[in-house]
PDB file of C-alpha atoms in Angstrom:
ATOM      1  CA  UNK Y1012     -28.595  41.291 -21.988  1.00  0.00           C
ATOM      2  CA  UNK Y1013     -28.111  44.344 -19.944  1.00  0.00           C
ATOM      3  CA  UNK Y1014     -29.278  41.782 -17.242  1.00  0.00           C
ATOM      4  CA  UNK Y1015     -27.006  39.291 -17.744  1.00  0.00           C
ATOM      5  CA  UNK Y1016     -24.013  41.372 -18.144  1.00  0.00           C
ATOM      6  CA  UNK Y1017     -24.820  43.166 -14.664  1.00  0.00           C
ATOM      7  CA  UNK Y1018     -25.654  39.536 -13.419  1.00  0.00           C
ATOM      8  CA  UNK Y1019     -22.288  38.002 -14.588  1.00  0.00           C
ATOM      9  CA  UNK Y1020     -20.435  41.238 -13.395  1.00  0.00           C
ATOM     10  CA  UNK Y1021     -21.894  40.846  -9.609  1.00  0.00           C
ATOM     11  CA  UNK Y1022     -20.917  36.792 -10.073  1.00  0.00           C
ATOM     12  CA  UNK Y1023     -17.474  37.432 -10.983  1.00  0.00           C
ATOM     13  CA  UNK Y1024     -16.627  40.187  -8.638  1.00  0.00           C
ATOM     14  CA  UNK Y1025     -18.263  37.813  -5.522  1.00  0.00           C
ATOM     15  CA  UNK Y1026     -16.315  34.843  -6.541  1.00  0.00           C
ATOM     16  CA  UNK Y1027     -13.183  36.335  -7.209  1.00  0.00           C
ATOM     17  CA  UNK Y1028     -12.733  37.440  -3.394  1.00  0.00           C
ATOM     18  CA  UNK Y1029     -12.137  34.865  -0.489  1.00  0.00           C
ATOM     19  CA  UNK Y1030     -15.019  34.752   1.908  1.00  0.00           C
ATOM     20  CA  UNK Y1031     -14.293  35.069   4.995  1.00  0.00           C
ATOM     21  CA  UNK Y1032     -17.239  34.846   8.187  1.00  0.00           C
ATOM     22  CA  UNK Y1033     -17.546  38.766   8.458  1.00  0.00           C
ATOM     23  CA  UNK Y1034     -17.793  39.209   4.680  1.00  0.00           C
ATOM     24  CA  UNK Y1035     -20.376  36.352   4.314  1.00  0.00           C
ATOM     25  CA  UNK Y1036     -22.380  38.175   7.231  1.00  0.00           C
ATOM     26  CA  UNK Y1037     -21.694  41.978   5.119  1.00  0.00           C
ATOM     27  CA  UNK Y1038     -22.834  40.085   1.626  1.00  0.00           C
ATOM     28  CA  UNK Y1039     -26.496  38.919   3.408  1.00  0.00           C
ATOM     29  CA  UNK Y1040     -27.218  42.927   4.432  1.00  0.00           C
ATOM     30  CA  UNK Y1041     -29.656  44.223   1.994  1.00  0.00           C
ATOM     31  CA  UNK Y1042     -28.513  47.157  -0.609  1.00  0.00           C
ATOM     32  CA  UNK Y1043     -27.390  50.218   0.978  1.00  0.00           C
ATOM     33  CA  UNK Y1044     -28.697  52.758  -1.730  1.00  0.00           C
ATOM     34  CA  UNK Y1045     -30.834  51.379  -4.872  1.00  0.00           C
ATOM     35  CA  UNK Y1046     -31.552  53.563  -7.825  1.00  0.00           C
ATOM     36  CA  UNK Y1047     -33.723  52.942 -10.688  1.00  0.00           C
ATOM     37  CA  UNK Y1048     -35.185  55.046 -13.389  1.00  0.00           C
ATOM     38  CA  UNK Y1049     -36.559  53.566 -16.567  1.00  0.00           C
ATOM     39  CA  UNK Y1050     -38.864  55.476 -19.951  1.00  0.00           C
ATOM     40  CA  UNK Y1051     -40.899  54.067 -21.658  1.00  0.00           C
ATOM     41  CA  UNK Y1052     -38.893  52.969 -24.427  1.00  0.00           C
ATOM     42  CA  UNK Y1053     -37.340  50.944 -22.755  1.00  0.00           C
ATOM     43  CA  UNK Y1054     -34.125  53.013 -21.531  1.00  0.00           C
ATOM     44  CA  UNK Y1055     -32.703  52.962 -18.519  1.00  0.00           C
ATOM     45  CA  UNK Y1056     -30.145  54.035 -15.302  1.00  0.00           C
ATOM     46  CA  UNK Y1057     -29.241  52.028 -12.530  1.00  0.00           C
ATOM     47  CA  UNK Y1058     -27.355  52.548  -8.825  1.00  0.00           C
ATOM     48  CA  UNK Y1059     -26.480  50.573  -5.895  1.00  0.00           C
ATOM     49  CA  UNK Y1060     -24.497  50.690  -3.387  1.00  0.00           C
ATOM     50  CA  UNK Y1061     -24.240  47.196  -0.936  1.00  0.00           C
ATOM     51  CA  UNK Y1062     -22.409  47.354   2.959  1.00  0.00           C
ATOM     52  CA  UNK Y1063     -19.301  45.533   1.716  1.00  0.00           C
ATOM     53  CA  UNK Y1064     -18.456  47.854  -0.479  1.00  0.00           C
ATOM     54  CA  UNK Y1065     -20.002  47.109  -3.799  1.00  0.00           C
ATOM     55  CA  UNK Y1066     -21.006  49.556  -6.307  1.00  0.00           C
ATOM     56  CA  UNK Y1067     -23.059  48.886  -9.394  1.00  0.00           C
ATOM     57  CA  UNK Y1068     -23.835  51.370 -12.067  1.00  0.00           C
ATOM     58  CA  UNK Y1069     -25.402  50.819 -15.416  1.00  0.00           C
ATOM     59  CA  UNK Y1070     -27.507  52.926 -17.812  1.00  0.00           C
ATOM     60  CA  UNK Y1071     -28.926  51.577 -21.029  1.00  0.00           C
ATOM     61  CA  UNK Y1072     -29.648  54.297 -24.008  1.00  0.00           C
ATOM     62  CA  UNK Y1073     -31.333  53.674 -27.188  1.00  0.00           C
ATOM     63  CA  UNK Y1074     -29.168  54.730 -30.224  1.00  0.00           C
ATOM     64  CA  UNK Y1075     -30.341  54.559 -34.213  1.00  0.00           C
ATOM     65  CA  UNK Y1076     -28.519  51.967 -36.298  1.00  0.00           C
ATOM     66  CA  UNK Y1077     -26.135  53.115 -38.407  1.00  0.00           C
ATOM     67  CA  UNK Y1078     -28.225  52.332 -41.633  1.00  0.00           C
ATOM     68  CA  UNK Y1079     -31.487  53.991 -40.477  1.00  0.00           C
ATOM     69  CA  UNK Y1080     -33.804  50.428 -39.962  1.00  0.00           C
ATOM     70  CA  UNK Y1081     -34.192  51.035 -36.526  1.00  0.00           C
ATOM     71  CA  UNK Y1082     -32.539  51.497 -32.492  1.00  0.00           C
ATOM     72  CA  UNK Y1083     -30.478  49.285 -30.842  1.00  0.00           C
ATOM     73  CA  UNK Y1084     -29.762  49.709 -26.788  1.00  0.00           C
ATOM     74  CA  UNK Y1085     -26.551  50.376 -26.157  1.00  0.00           C
ATOM     75  CA  UNK Y1086     -25.107  49.522 -22.581  1.00  0.00           C
ATOM     76  CA  UNK Y1087     -22.390  51.145 -20.589  1.00  0.00           C
ATOM     77  CA  UNK Y1088     -21.848  50.481 -16.643  1.00  0.00           C
ATOM     78  CA  UNK Y1089     -19.317  49.549 -13.955  1.00  0.00           C
ATOM     79  CA  UNK Y1090     -18.613  47.330 -11.461  1.00  0.00           C
ATOM     80  CA  UNK Y1091     -16.389  47.921  -8.272  1.00  0.00           C
ATOM     81  CA  UNK Y1092     -15.784  46.065  -4.951  1.00  0.00           C
ATOM     82  CA  UNK Y1093     -13.170  46.254  -2.133  1.00  0.00           C
ATOM     83  CA  UNK Y1094     -11.691  42.608  -2.423  1.00  0.00           C
ATOM     84  CA  UNK Y1095      -9.960  41.067   0.915  1.00  0.00           C
ATOM     85  CA  UNK Y1096      -6.447  42.695   0.165  1.00  0.00           C
ATOM     86  CA  UNK Y1097      -8.148  46.125   0.774  1.00  0.00           C
ATOM     87  CA  UNK Y1098      -7.480  47.259  -2.869  1.00  0.00           C
ATOM     88  CA  UNK Y1099     -10.579  48.329  -4.856  1.00  0.00           C
ATOM     89  CA  UNK Y1100     -11.469  46.573  -8.062  1.00  0.00           C
ATOM     90  CA  UNK Y1101     -13.336  48.380 -10.945  1.00  0.00           C
ATOM     91  CA  UNK Y1102     -14.736  46.576 -14.060  1.00  0.00           C
ATOM     92  CA  UNK Y1103     -16.067  48.593 -16.756  1.00  0.00           C
ATOM     93  CA  UNK Y1104     -17.854  47.071 -19.709  1.00  0.00           C
ATOM     94  CA  UNK Y1105     -20.167  48.214 -22.234  1.00  0.00           C
ATOM     95  CA  UNK Y1106     -22.158  45.890 -25.368  1.00  0.00           C
ATOM     96  CA  UNK Y1107     -23.650  47.984 -28.429  1.00  0.00           C
ATOM     97  CA  UNK Y1108     -22.558  47.967 -31.854  1.00  0.00           C
ATOM     98  CA  UNK Y1109     -19.130  46.115 -31.667  1.00  0.00           C
ATOM     99  CA  UNK Y1110     -19.990  44.055 -29.426  1.00  0.00           C
ATOM    100  CA  UNK Y1111     -18.811  43.474 -25.532  1.00  0.00           C
ATOM    101  CA  UNK Y1112     -15.739  45.109 -23.972  1.00  0.00           C
ATOM    102  CA  UNK Y1113     -15.458  44.512 -20.866  1.00  0.00           C
ATOM    103  CA  UNK Y1114     -11.737  46.373 -19.256  1.00  0.00           C
ATOM    104  CA  UNK Y1115     -10.313  46.664 -15.465  1.00  0.00           C
ATOM    105  CA  UNK Y1116      -6.716  46.494 -14.178  1.00  0.00           C
ATOM    106  CA  UNK Y1117      -7.250  43.073 -12.502  1.00  0.00           C
ATOM    107  CA  UNK Y1118      -8.792  41.142 -15.326  1.00  0.00           C
ATOM    108  CA  UNK Y1119      -5.700  39.290 -17.479  1.00  0.00           C
ATOM    109  CA  UNK Y1120      -4.434  40.545 -21.107  1.00  0.00           C
ATOM    110  CA  UNK Y1121      -3.939  38.484 -23.994  1.00  0.00           C
ATOM    111  CA  UNK Y1122       0.003  38.206 -25.093  1.00  0.00           C
ATOM    112  CA  UNK Y1123       1.342  40.574 -27.838  1.00  0.00           C
ATOM    113  CA  UNK Y1124       0.851  38.667 -31.168  1.00  0.00           C
ATOM    114  CA  UNK Y1125       3.669  37.175 -32.772  1.00  0.00           C
ATOM    115  CA  UNK Y1126       4.848  38.550 -35.791  1.00  0.00           C
ATOM    116  CA  UNK Y1127       3.958  36.550 -38.783  1.00  0.00           C
ATOM    117  CA  UNK Y1128       7.379  35.388 -40.625  1.00  0.00           C
TER     118      UNK Y1128
END
């Protein structure tokens, strides 16, 4: 699940920005910074920075189920990149007991529901 969320966020970040030859060349470079920490229980933290300014950070931690029957891996993370327009786009996400949540000022917002008559 955690790998899926990271992969989707990276694909969205890359696909959203139009590509120029200079941007394509920078995207071919390896990550400038890469840190990963894992423990024996499956908890983890990772962070990396790419040459074109994309920053990804994520952590997964085990949290006890409310009913006490086990644990759930709760994932929280953030992806940011600089678009071709020079703006920084930040997407924050989490996945856990209450499902998957994604936030970002650049993401579309659902309209307010109409009142029931």
